Amino acid sequence: MNASLTPDTSIQFIKGIGPKRAGLLHKADVHTVEDLLFYFPRRYLDRSHLMNIGQLPANENATVVGRVYSVDMIQGRKKRLVVLVGDGTGFLTCVWFRALKYMTTAFKPGETVAFSGKVNFFRGPQMVHPEYDKISDEGEKDTIHTGGIIPLYPSTESLKKGGFDSRGFRRIIHQVLADLPPMPETLPLDILSEHRFMPLSECLYHMHYPADWQHLKQAQKRLKFEELFYLQLFLALQRKKYIIEKKGISFEKVGELTRDLVQHLPFELTDAQKQVLRQIRQDMKSNRPMNRLLQGDVGSGKTVVACICMLIAVENGYQTALMAPTEILAEQHYLTLHDWLEQFGVQVALFKGGQPSRERTDLLSRLANGEIQVAVGTHALVQEGIEFHKLGLVVIDEQHRFGVLQRAFLRKKGIAPDVLVMTATPIPRTLALTLYGDLDVSILDQMPAGRKPVRTAWRNEKQRQAIYEFIRTELGQGRQTYIVYPLVEESEKVDLAAATEGYEMLKSVFPEFRLGLLHGRMKGEEKDAVMQDFKAGRIHVLVSTTVIEVGVDVPNATVMLIEHAERFGLTQLHQLRGRVGRGGHQSTCVLLSQYPLSDDASKRLETMTRTNDGFEIAEADLEIRGPGELFGTRQHGALNLKLANLVTDGPILEMARKEAFDLVHRDPELGLPEHQAVKLTYHHRYKGKFGLIEVG
Ligand code: ADP
Ligand code: MG
């Protein structure tokens, strides 16, 4: 008996586990009884949907559940293990040629096992090297026949060897559920009753022993909600800590300068830009630090919004900084800001790597004494040794991992500056609510007037000459063209070769035009020189690796030809396409793909030809890749969600967010008696478990 079992009991004290087997579970991050109960099946088999062995189709994948009748090692030209399985409708032969020593002891007659694999016929149905999951032993039927649903647990080979296959997990969990007093509730009672959620204890039971599909769905829904609720609680507390509690700057004045700037712009602001500026103005005016995400598809005109905000900071006597992810972009922003702000006598400076130390020392001292009002650079701007006189506003362009940077700023400075993060990567709402869940969000959902949507054509090698002729026509009319080669991380040299060779070849295709080459190995000044020539129209065709991906703005360019388009990700393709269609001329993006094409690649290219809408593309991307891979979050530990799925669980996420933010609003310290369980659960179960977004 485990009479004294509690949720915190170490698993090695569960009857039948012991230190050695506990060690195996530790590797799966299962340490306590509670962890074990939260170790959920990876999928569930529906008995009524299983195939009968008697009706298995040839050459298709199938899952059957049957009883092992015999286990034989066949000696012969090719030694193999043959396991005969029956389910009352027929017999299936499962064959293994590998790992025979281990496999010989893997099955015993009388066991019930699920086998999944491709079916072929050789004197009857057979599967070679099927996946298998042991479900029960003879005589265990009562604990197994749960509404015809068979839970299959995530298990590694070494876990299986240690007895933790699906059957092993079910045995142990069954015993724990029988011996453990009901688990204390982890959600506030009012939330439970409002949403009619199943109580925790019941949920845990149905996750492992579902009575039927309906109970299982209800249990899953509540546990997904719980997971997302604690994630959003983290974000709500974060927001409280960084925004609500900190005192920020109140920018009172919007005066002459700002009005003048708007009047001198060569265009009228769009309604969306005006609307967003009103929201930002309110943030800047209030004495809480602004923490705002400005989302706007490529070409929607974020830069001018940033520029106006920066001018407001300057008018109020503060310095402001703009950070870009690459030097090329920093340079471009510098030129734009310089252009727009010079007329008002505003001092703008560019900080970049490799500046002569004399020049740098000079810049640094002018920044420290407040002479430089607008500083532009890469994140080198937050390096040690850079001191501002009076920093009031930080704008971060195209930055996904802003959290780390922002906090670096906050730590350094006495008062919290306002922060505006701009991103062109359209983030699906569900992901925005998690990755940027502690920010306010503004959206530029309107393109400047007169823009014509970019046409997108998906072509193959056979059409290359026709593409070149099309480009020649555009160039003949005074337009410009980008030709982009992919960058494959494994070998920078090979890519370089592709772009360089392409460049040489293209020179003979377009002898009458001037071509330029741009790639990541070039020195900063060389890159700048090429970009400047392209901007000024001195170069007609820019051949490049993906260094131009983000933010580059040359309105006269109307053709974007992407070589090996099948190698690019969707977001990247969308970004690249966004380099054209920035002026009044009709623009075209040509996706030139090579065979073979994977399914995913075809889906990506098809999506690109179907829509120009960044949000639709982001949704498609999320579906094709899954959330973990977006924004390079995979490298950073991703979003460690166990049950919830950001693609399909949007409605649950919205619900969880509302409840969590309401709760923190009503009880910021989680001090009320009815919130003690929440506080405990948050610190004990969830805090620190969400991966990336908790960085910094
Ligand atoms: P992004 O949002 O991708 O950073 P930019 O800020 O680079 O876009 O703007 C794209 C182009 O549109 C720039 O040439 C910019 O000067 C221009 N632009 C911005 N706002 C407007 C507007 N309201 N009307 C016309 N052109 C605009
Ligand atoms: Mg931009």
XYZ file of C-alpha atoms and ligand atoms in Angstrom:
724
model
C 0.000 0.000 0.000
C 1.025 3.570 -0.613
C -1.172 4.949 2.094
C 0.890 8.096 2.482
C 1.127 9.050 -1.181
C 0.968 12.801 -1.864
C 1.395 14.721 -5.120
C 4.943 15.590 -4.056
C 6.048 12.058 -3.246
C 9.090 11.075 -5.267
C 8.230 8.423 -7.837
C 10.829 6.038 -6.501
C 8.571 5.430 -3.503
C 5.705 4.240 -5.651
C 5.283 0.517 -5.217
C 7.172 -1.330 -7.909
C 9.306 1.567 -9.138
C 12.401 1.936 -6.973
C 15.487 4.070 -7.650
C 16.626 2.377 -10.859
C 13.386 2.638 -12.772
C 12.834 6.072 -11.259
C 16.051 7.115 -12.994
C 14.495 6.246 -16.351
C 11.483 8.399 -15.622
C 13.655 11.295 -14.490
C 15.004 11.444 -18.010
C 11.445 12.010 -19.179
C 11.195 14.831 -16.613
C 8.941 12.831 -14.341
C 10.053 13.183 -10.733
C 6.985 13.195 -8.530
C 3.625 11.516 -8.340
C 2.114 14.706 -9.689
C 4.473 14.699 -12.694
C 3.411 11.160 -13.410
C -0.256 12.077 -13.394
C 0.528 14.889 -15.819
C 2.391 12.515 -18.109
C -0.389 12.265 -20.652
C -0.902 9.828 -23.500
C 0.465 11.101 -26.798
C -2.572 9.801 -28.629
C -5.630 7.657 -28.194
C -6.737 4.749 -30.325
C -10.394 4.331 -30.988
C -11.179 0.651 -30.778
C -14.165 1.026 -33.024
C -11.924 2.592 -35.686
C -9.235 -0.025 -35.550
C -8.831 -2.284 -38.524
C -9.738 -5.930 -38.358
C -6.870 -8.129 -39.375
C -9.242 -9.998 -41.663
C -9.852 -6.842 -43.717
C -6.424 -5.213 -43.902
C -5.741 -3.395 -47.164
C -2.459 -4.011 -48.993
C 0.208 -1.297 -49.147
C -1.471 1.013 -46.698
C -0.683 2.037 -43.160
C -2.908 0.532 -40.533
C -3.157 -0.043 -36.796
C -4.469 -3.255 -35.317
C -4.797 -4.469 -31.760
C -4.428 -8.157 -31.152
C -3.228 -10.929 -28.903
C 0.240 -12.369 -29.330
C -0.025 -16.081 -30.180
C 3.554 -17.044 -30.831
C 7.049 -15.566 -30.895
C 9.589 -17.418 -33.046
C 13.146 -16.841 -34.089
C 13.519 -18.193 -37.615
C 17.021 -19.247 -38.592
C 17.629 -19.161 -42.278
C 19.394 -17.194 -44.911
C 18.156 -14.106 -43.140
C 17.629 -14.521 -39.431
C 14.372 -12.966 -38.304
C 11.889 -12.717 -35.478
C 8.298 -13.601 -36.339
C 5.421 -12.677 -34.068
C 1.975 -14.043 -34.829
C -0.934 -11.841 -33.761
C -4.642 -12.588 -33.857
C -7.756 -10.500 -33.210
C -10.558 -12.973 -33.887
C -10.909 -11.942 -37.534
C -7.565 -13.263 -38.740
C -3.846 -13.475 -38.132
C -1.106 -10.939 -38.814
C 2.591 -11.762 -39.041
C 4.990 -9.129 -37.706
C 8.617 -9.486 -38.740
C 11.855 -7.999 -37.426
C 15.298 -8.309 -38.955
C 17.020 -5.869 -36.607
C 17.819 -5.712 -32.896
C 16.891 -9.350 -32.655
C 18.461 -9.937 -29.305
C 16.314 -7.335 -27.658
C 13.218 -8.108 -29.695
C 13.284 -11.793 -28.754
C 12.345 -10.928 -25.216
C 10.034 -8.058 -26.142
C 6.834 -10.069 -26.553
C 5.142 -12.850 -24.662
C 2.212 -14.937 -25.809
C -0.983 -13.694 -24.229
C -0.109 -9.996 -24.334
C -2.373 -7.539 -26.064
C -0.390 -5.241 -28.320
C -1.145 -2.469 -30.826
C 0.851 -2.694 -34.045
C 1.103 0.109 -36.610
C 2.801 -0.174 -39.956
C 2.499 -0.710 -43.645
C 0.652 -3.856 -44.634
C 1.938 -6.202 -47.296
C 0.789 -9.652 -48.235
C 3.019 -12.690 -48.119
C 0.971 -15.772 -47.397
C -1.374 -13.501 -45.512
C -1.037 -9.982 -44.078
C 2.298 -8.965 -42.625
C 4.082 -5.892 -41.257
C 7.841 -5.435 -41.279
C 9.289 -3.523 -38.306
C 5.916 -2.161 -37.166
C 5.646 0.285 -34.297
C 4.174 -1.377 -31.296
C 2.655 -0.521 -27.992
C 1.832 -3.049 -25.351
C -1.582 -2.476 -23.987
C -2.360 -5.182 -21.478
C -1.769 -8.683 -20.243
C -4.294 -11.448 -20.191
C -6.711 -11.007 -17.358
C -6.257 -7.245 -17.167
C -9.207 -6.536 -19.357
C -11.245 -4.597 -16.824
C -8.754 -1.771 -16.550
C -8.249 -1.650 -20.259
C -11.662 -1.601 -21.806
C -12.325 2.017 -21.065
C -15.023 3.123 -23.437
C -13.200 1.520 -26.304
C -10.414 4.089 -26.102
C -6.807 2.990 -25.849
C -4.329 5.584 -24.572
C -0.813 5.359 -25.982
C 1.931 7.021 -23.965
C 5.031 8.739 -25.205
C 7.804 6.282 -24.572
C 11.407 5.924 -25.642
C 13.166 2.654 -26.343
C 14.951 2.789 -22.980
C 11.718 3.569 -21.145
C 10.111 0.617 -22.884
C 12.983 -1.640 -21.864
C 12.499 -0.526 -18.273
C 8.862 -1.588 -18.467
C 7.409 1.819 -19.290
C 5.503 1.054 -22.424
C 1.854 2.083 -22.568
C 0.942 -0.916 -20.495
C 3.532 -0.084 -17.855
C 2.386 3.514 -17.581
C -1.212 2.474 -17.287
C -0.450 0.017 -14.515
C 1.500 2.486 -12.441
C -0.894 5.349 -13.006
C -3.846 3.155 -12.194
C -2.290 2.298 -8.882
C -1.419 5.909 -8.100
C -4.944 7.077 -8.872
C -6.305 4.426 -6.568
C -4.004 5.294 -3.660
C -3.807 9.078 -3.914
C -6.398 11.284 -2.239
C -8.104 13.575 -4.816
C -5.703 16.213 -6.166
C -6.397 19.713 -4.853
C -8.059 21.993 -7.367
C -5.731 24.293 -9.323
C -8.173 26.753 -10.889
C -10.265 29.327 -9.012
C -13.749 28.066 -8.276
C -15.530 30.911 -10.039
C -13.667 30.146 -13.273
C -14.418 26.468 -12.898
C -18.105 27.039 -12.490
C -18.419 29.776 -15.083
C -16.918 27.611 -17.818
C -18.320 24.396 -16.372
C -14.906 22.838 -16.341
C -14.378 19.323 -15.110
C -12.659 19.233 -11.679
C -8.957 18.435 -11.801
C -9.162 15.004 -10.194
C -11.745 13.855 -12.669
C -9.758 15.272 -15.560
C -6.674 13.355 -14.579
C -8.697 10.205 -14.352
C -10.260 10.624 -17.786
C -6.977 11.544 -19.428
C -5.638 8.135 -18.453
C -8.872 6.136 -18.295
C -11.355 7.868 -20.563
C -14.898 6.655 -20.012
C -15.766 7.805 -23.507
C -14.723 10.416 -26.059
C -16.913 13.091 -24.588
C -15.303 12.847 -21.156
C -11.881 12.772 -22.716
C -12.599 15.926 -24.753
C -13.845 17.719 -21.655
C -10.784 16.704 -19.678
C -8.485 17.862 -22.462
C -10.279 21.146 -22.809
C -9.926 21.987 -19.164
C -6.265 21.008 -19.026
C -5.486 23.022 -22.160
C -7.268 25.949 -20.616
C -5.265 25.524 -17.454
C -1.976 25.464 -19.333
C -2.840 28.584 -21.321
C -4.270 30.288 -18.255
C -0.986 29.983 -16.384
C 0.938 31.116 -19.447
C -1.232 34.213 -19.667
C -0.995 34.711 -15.920
C 2.750 34.867 -16.343
C 2.340 37.487 -19.054
C -0.136 39.494 -17.022
C 2.211 39.557 -14.025
C 5.077 40.471 -16.303
C 3.133 43.334 -17.741
C 2.252 44.566 -14.298
C 5.883 44.470 -13.270
C 7.284 46.253 -16.312
C 4.571 48.649 -17.265
C 2.088 49.321 -14.582
C 4.410 49.539 -11.622
C 7.251 51.417 -13.302
C 7.178 55.127 -13.561
C 7.853 56.374 -17.040
C 8.207 59.628 -18.883
C 5.315 61.834 -19.746
C 5.899 63.465 -23.132
C 3.602 66.474 -22.953
C 4.429 68.435 -26.063
C 3.461 67.783 -29.648
C 4.444 71.034 -31.213
C 5.637 72.835 -34.273
C 8.250 70.339 -35.326
C 5.937 67.380 -35.539
C 3.315 69.321 -37.434
C 5.953 70.667 -39.803
C 7.314 67.204 -40.464
C 3.904 65.838 -41.348
C 3.304 68.798 -43.644
C 6.635 68.352 -45.393
C 6.214 64.662 -46.097
C 5.884 63.869 -49.808
C 2.674 61.960 -49.036
C -0.456 62.061 -46.925
C -0.486 59.718 -43.921
C -2.918 56.840 -44.245
C -5.834 56.620 -41.838
C -4.202 53.580 -40.286
C -1.006 55.533 -39.651
C -2.952 58.388 -38.080
C -4.886 55.997 -35.883
C -1.750 54.223 -34.704
C -0.061 57.550 -34.034
C -2.973 58.541 -31.817
C -2.559 55.347 -29.775
C 1.169 55.864 -29.436
C 0.696 59.518 -28.539
C -1.530 58.488 -25.654
C 1.044 56.038 -24.388
C 3.808 58.599 -24.658
C 1.782 61.220 -22.876
C 0.900 58.975 -19.963
C 3.461 58.521 -17.229
C 3.484 54.762 -17.562
C 6.268 53.433 -19.787
C 5.010 52.551 -23.239
C 5.473 48.918 -24.266
C 3.856 48.718 -27.646
C 4.125 46.394 -30.589
C 3.506 47.980 -33.965
C 2.544 45.329 -36.423
C 2.279 46.185 -40.079
C 2.756 44.197 -43.205
C 5.781 44.954 -45.356
C 5.373 48.314 -47.047
C 2.640 49.573 -44.741
C 4.802 52.516 -43.693
C 6.090 51.855 -40.206
C 9.226 53.958 -40.563
C 7.439 57.268 -40.819
C 5.381 56.412 -37.748
C 8.592 55.722 -35.854
C 10.089 58.945 -37.122
C 7.182 61.053 -35.893
C 7.341 59.423 -32.456
C 11.052 60.025 -32.294
C 10.543 63.654 -33.127
C 8.045 63.929 -30.279
C 10.674 62.602 -27.890
C 13.197 65.114 -29.211
C 10.732 67.986 -28.893
C 10.314 67.081 -25.262
C 14.032 67.283 -24.659
C 14.813 63.574 -24.732
C 17.130 61.429 -26.782
C 15.844 58.532 -28.788
C 17.348 55.395 -30.286
C 16.361 53.257 -33.255
C 17.668 49.710 -33.425
C 17.690 47.634 -36.594
C 18.632 43.966 -36.993
C 21.244 44.478 -39.718
C 23.764 47.143 -40.629
C 22.226 47.634 -44.065
C 18.904 48.453 -42.473
C 20.456 50.665 -39.846
C 22.182 52.581 -42.598
C 18.966 52.924 -44.554
C 17.062 54.146 -41.504
C 19.823 56.581 -40.765
C 19.579 58.085 -44.236
C 15.783 58.299 -44.071
C 15.747 59.906 -40.628
C 18.563 62.219 -41.543
C 16.642 63.244 -44.636
C 13.420 63.952 -42.767
C 14.840 65.465 -39.592
C 17.779 67.501 -40.800
C 15.543 70.429 -41.766
C 14.640 70.847 -38.099
C 18.219 70.890 -36.951
C 17.870 67.514 -35.225
C 21.202 65.748 -34.742
C 21.055 62.192 -36.090
C 23.993 59.789 -35.817
C 24.733 56.292 -37.050
C 26.529 53.818 -34.799
C 27.995 50.810 -36.510
C 30.671 48.199 -36.134
C 34.114 48.908 -37.493
C 33.980 52.668 -37.159
C 37.439 54.204 -36.673
C 37.979 54.500 -32.954
C 38.501 58.279 -33.167
C 35.131 58.723 -34.829
C 33.511 56.371 -32.369
C 34.921 58.068 -29.306
C 33.650 61.345 -30.667
C 30.175 59.933 -31.303
C 30.064 58.399 -27.851
C 30.926 61.614 -26.103
C 28.372 63.564 -28.141
C 25.784 60.973 -27.221
C 26.717 61.160 -23.559
C 26.462 64.932 -23.453
C 23.140 64.965 -25.230
C 24.246 66.652 -28.424
C 23.190 63.677 -30.529
C 19.432 63.466 -30.267
C 18.695 60.497 -32.492
C 20.954 57.430 -32.420
C 20.579 54.748 -35.069
C 22.338 51.397 -35.016
C 22.138 47.657 -34.634
C 21.830 46.135 -31.184
C 25.420 47.225 -30.751
C 23.601 50.251 -29.372
C 22.916 48.445 -26.127
C 26.499 47.399 -25.668
C 28.425 48.322 -22.609
C 30.074 51.668 -22.778
C 27.278 53.422 -24.602
C 25.809 56.096 -22.398
C 22.892 58.310 -23.211
C 22.373 61.677 -21.633
C 18.611 61.393 -21.384
C 17.117 58.481 -23.259
C 13.352 58.735 -23.614
C 12.242 56.454 -26.418
C 13.606 53.275 -27.932
C 12.308 51.981 -31.255
C 13.193 48.421 -32.190
C 12.656 47.503 -35.824
C 11.963 43.965 -36.995
C 13.046 42.533 -33.712
C 11.530 39.355 -32.433
C 13.614 38.820 -29.383
C 13.092 42.240 -28.009
C 12.559 41.102 -24.460
C 16.168 40.538 -23.706
C 17.235 43.836 -25.206
C 14.517 45.827 -23.652
C 15.316 44.585 -20.215
C 18.974 45.305 -20.789
C 17.946 48.878 -21.379
C 15.725 48.998 -18.382
C 18.421 47.710 -16.103
C 20.872 50.317 -17.240
C 18.699 53.368 -17.095
C 17.199 54.971 -14.066
C 13.843 55.773 -15.614
C 12.143 53.366 -17.946
C 12.124 54.719 -21.500
C 9.145 54.158 -23.748
C 9.587 51.200 -26.056
C 8.068 50.700 -29.493
C 8.716 47.376 -31.188
C 7.985 47.230 -34.891
C 7.524 44.012 -36.763
C 6.635 43.257 -40.352
C 6.301 39.589 -39.608
C 2.580 39.205 -39.441
C 2.030 37.172 -36.359
C -1.096 35.099 -36.066
C -3.173 36.474 -33.268
C -2.796 33.398 -31.102
C 0.958 33.634 -31.283
C 0.980 37.388 -30.754
C -1.038 36.840 -27.597
C 1.668 34.560 -26.287
C 4.968 35.840 -27.662
C 4.034 39.469 -27.172
C 1.294 38.910 -24.686
C 2.579 41.527 -22.267
C 2.538 44.318 -24.852
C -0.115 46.584 -26.243
C -0.583 46.020 -29.929
C -1.211 48.508 -32.736
C -1.830 47.355 -36.251
C -1.227 49.148 -39.546
C -3.855 47.370 -41.578
C -3.863 49.627 -44.595
C -1.402 50.163 -47.411
C -0.539 53.667 -48.641
C -2.842 54.795 -51.419
C -1.971 54.018 -55.005
C -0.220 50.748 -54.302
C -0.966 47.944 -56.705
C -0.833 44.460 -55.200
C 2.235 42.535 -56.318
C 1.505 39.840 -58.880
C 3.115 36.527 -58.057
C 4.110 33.915 -60.624
C 5.410 30.446 -59.876
C 7.679 29.268 -62.685
C 10.198 26.543 -63.442
C 13.481 26.272 -65.263
C 11.868 25.882 -68.710
C 10.504 29.407 -68.469
C 13.803 31.049 -67.594
C 14.275 32.804 -70.940
C 10.766 34.206 -70.848
C 11.449 35.541 -67.351
C 14.611 37.265 -68.555
C 12.701 38.862 -71.420
C 10.105 40.121 -68.988
C 12.811 41.618 -66.789
C 14.394 43.235 -69.849
C 11.089 44.911 -70.688
C 10.730 46.276 -67.156
C 14.314 47.519 -67.105
C 13.714 49.120 -70.504
C 10.937 51.157 -68.936
C 13.311 52.453 -66.310
C 12.386 50.043 -63.506
C 14.789 47.995 -61.388
C 15.046 44.327 -60.447
C 16.163 42.148 -57.559
C 17.453 38.650 -58.208
C 17.870 36.661 -55.029
C 19.743 33.434 -54.391
C 19.076 31.338 -51.313
C 21.362 31.149 -48.376
C 21.781 27.652 -47.093
C 23.357 27.764 -43.697
C 25.424 24.640 -44.076
C 27.711 26.164 -46.594
C 28.095 29.862 -46.930
C 30.738 29.301 -49.573
C 28.435 27.387 -51.878
C 25.799 30.103 -51.642
C 28.282 32.726 -52.347
C 29.342 30.745 -55.371
C 25.718 30.518 -56.534
C 25.178 34.252 -56.239
C 28.581 35.096 -57.722
C 28.177 32.730 -60.645
C 24.652 33.942 -61.178
C 25.971 37.484 -61.230
C 28.618 36.690 -63.843
C 26.116 34.823 -65.980
C 23.515 37.564 -65.712
C 26.002 40.165 -66.866
C 26.024 38.463 -70.235
C 22.225 38.109 -70.223
C 21.765 41.828 -69.602
C 24.830 43.418 -71.206
C 22.997 46.685 -71.741
C 22.266 47.174 -68.022
C 24.362 47.669 -64.910
C 24.356 44.873 -62.330
C 25.454 44.890 -58.723
C 26.253 42.051 -56.334
C 25.431 42.007 -52.662
C 26.217 39.268 -50.161
C 26.901 38.741 -46.494
C 30.646 38.299 -46.832
C 31.158 41.812 -48.152
C 32.531 44.527 -45.912
C 30.091 47.022 -44.480
C 31.232 49.876 -46.708
C 31.099 47.747 -49.834
C 27.538 46.758 -49.040
C 26.590 50.350 -48.351
C 28.100 51.476 -51.630
C 26.154 48.878 -53.622
C 22.908 49.696 -51.792
C 23.394 53.388 -52.382
C 24.007 52.778 -56.090
C 20.875 50.683 -56.305
C 18.775 53.233 -54.445
C 20.045 56.001 -56.681
C 19.269 53.967 -59.805
C 22.901 53.641 -60.855
C 22.532 49.865 -60.605
C 19.600 48.330 -62.477
C 19.740 44.738 -61.343
C 20.725 43.827 -57.810
C 21.923 40.241 -57.525
C 21.947 39.201 -53.927
C 21.836 36.542 -51.264
C 19.115 36.973 -48.663
C 20.844 39.900 -46.954
C 18.206 42.166 -48.486
C 15.437 40.259 -46.829
C 14.261 42.777 -44.303
C 13.237 46.343 -44.688
C 15.126 47.533 -47.752
C 13.112 50.234 -49.474
C 13.586 51.067 -53.168
C 10.195 52.074 -54.607
C 11.407 51.997 -58.228
C 12.178 48.262 -58.095
C 9.323 46.293 -59.657
C 10.625 42.775 -60.180
C 11.714 40.303 -57.536
C 13.067 37.081 -58.995
C 13.694 34.406 -56.382
C 15.939 31.547 -57.479
C 15.394 28.171 -55.791
C 12.225 29.510 -54.270
C 11.496 26.034 -52.922
C 14.287 26.453 -50.390
C 12.825 29.494 -48.690
C 10.411 29.587 -45.802
C 7.053 31.279 -46.238
C 7.795 34.253 -44.056
C 11.040 34.793 -45.876
C 9.320 34.634 -49.272
C 6.737 37.114 -48.109
C 9.438 39.463 -46.829
C 11.309 39.233 -50.095
C 8.187 39.896 -52.099
C 7.605 42.922 -49.903
C 10.712 44.554 -51.397
C 8.696 45.322 -54.534
C 5.306 46.964 -54.906
C 6.470 49.954 -52.864
C 5.825 52.600 -55.488
C 3.041 53.373 -57.952
C 4.120 50.836 -60.590
C 2.726 47.359 -61.015
C 5.240 44.909 -59.543
C 5.882 41.227 -60.038
C 7.421 38.524 -57.911
C 8.670 35.447 -59.753
C 9.218 32.273 -57.761
C 11.519 30.069 -59.767
C 11.598 26.560 -58.342
C 13.682 23.491 -59.140
C 12.775 19.830 -58.820
C 12.387 17.848 -56.663
C 9.722 19.710 -54.728
C 8.689 18.492 -51.305
C 5.034 18.624 -50.305
C 5.716 21.421 -47.885
C 7.597 23.422 -50.508
C 4.698 23.079 -52.943
C 2.307 24.210 -50.237
C 4.450 27.258 -49.529
C 4.711 28.292 -53.163
C 1.033 27.663 -53.720
C 0.210 29.841 -50.694
C 2.377 32.636 -52.094
C 0.556 32.642 -55.421
C -2.810 32.524 -53.698
C -2.508 35.484 -51.364
C -0.661 38.714 -50.606
C -2.110 38.939 -47.156
C 0.624 38.631 -44.568
C -1.745 37.364 -41.923
C -3.063 34.609 -44.117
C 0.505 33.674 -44.902
C 1.416 33.620 -41.242
C -1.506 31.331 -40.490
C -0.485 29.017 -43.301
C 3.065 29.046 -42.016
C 1.903 28.140 -38.541
C -0.038 25.248 -40.005
C 2.790 23.954 -42.164
C 5.524 24.330 -39.591
C 3.945 24.464 -36.184
C 4.561 27.285 -33.715
C 7.869 26.088 -32.342
C 9.724 26.819 -35.514
C 8.476 30.310 -36.111
C 10.837 33.173 -35.463
C 13.695 30.868 -34.688
C 12.037 30.118 -31.397
C 13.054 26.508 -31.767
C 16.622 27.344 -30.907
C 15.480 29.125 -27.806
C 13.510 26.382 -26.208
C 10.293 27.142 -28.076
C 7.011 27.508 -26.331
C 6.801 24.484 -24.154
C 3.136 23.771 -24.331
C 2.271 20.197 -23.464
C -1.342 20.004 -24.512
C -2.523 23.232 -26.057
C -1.997 23.838 -29.741
C -1.709 27.446 -30.864
C -3.075 26.647 -34.292
C -6.256 24.954 -33.231
C -6.871 26.178 -29.701
C -7.309 29.898 -30.437
C -10.705 30.181 -28.715
C -9.435 28.519 -25.527
C -6.432 30.841 -25.577
C -8.623 33.951 -25.786
C -10.710 32.687 -22.891
C -7.644 31.901 -20.793
C -6.143 35.287 -21.519
C -9.244 37.132 -20.472
C -9.528 35.236 -17.213
C -5.850 35.574 -16.340
C -5.695 39.300 -17.066
C -8.949 39.885 -15.165
C -7.582 38.035 -12.195
C -4.356 40.049 -12.089
C -6.361 43.226 -12.551
C -8.571 42.412 -9.559
C -5.828 40.964 -7.390
C -2.380 42.103 -8.605
C -0.514 40.439 -5.753
C -2.552 37.228 -5.859
C -3.170 37.939 -2.192
C -6.856 37.055 -1.828
C -7.580 33.810 0.000
C -9.455 32.387 -2.988
C -6.358 32.872 -5.156
C -3.903 31.019 -2.956
C -4.288 27.797 -4.926
C -3.588 29.705 -8.138
C -0.517 31.342 -6.681
C 0.807 28.046 -5.439
C 0.131 26.222 -8.685
C 1.746 29.015 -10.698
C 4.994 28.929 -8.757
C 5.024 25.233 -8.236
C 3.897 23.782 -11.582
C 4.119 26.345 -14.311
C 6.534 29.187 -13.691
C 9.777 28.774 -15.611
C 8.313 26.048 -17.807
C 7.212 28.068 -20.794
C 10.512 28.417 -22.604
C 11.421 31.366 -24.779
C 9.026 33.996 -23.596
C 10.399 33.788 -20.105
C 13.913 34.688 -21.233
C 15.410 37.793 -19.695
P 7.647 49.124 -43.727
O 6.374 49.190 -42.958
O 7.767 47.858 -44.523
O 8.863 49.404 -42.896
P 8.319 51.589 -44.948
O 8.210 52.385 -43.714
O 9.682 51.248 -45.431
O 7.496 50.255 -44.816
O 7.468 52.300 -46.075
C 7.421 51.818 -47.407
C 7.405 52.955 -48.394
O 6.155 53.634 -48.364
C 8.456 54.019 -48.119
O 9.002 54.439 -49.353
C 7.672 55.115 -47.453
O 8.280 56.386 -47.639
C 6.340 55.035 -48.159
N 5.198 55.512 -47.393
C 5.006 55.430 -46.051
N 3.801 55.955 -45.709
C 3.218 56.355 -46.850
C 1.958 56.975 -47.165
N 1.071 57.285 -46.216
N 1.690 57.240 -48.471
C 2.581 56.931 -49.443
N 3.773 56.355 -49.215
C 4.097 56.071 -47.942
Mg 10.626 48.720 -42.228
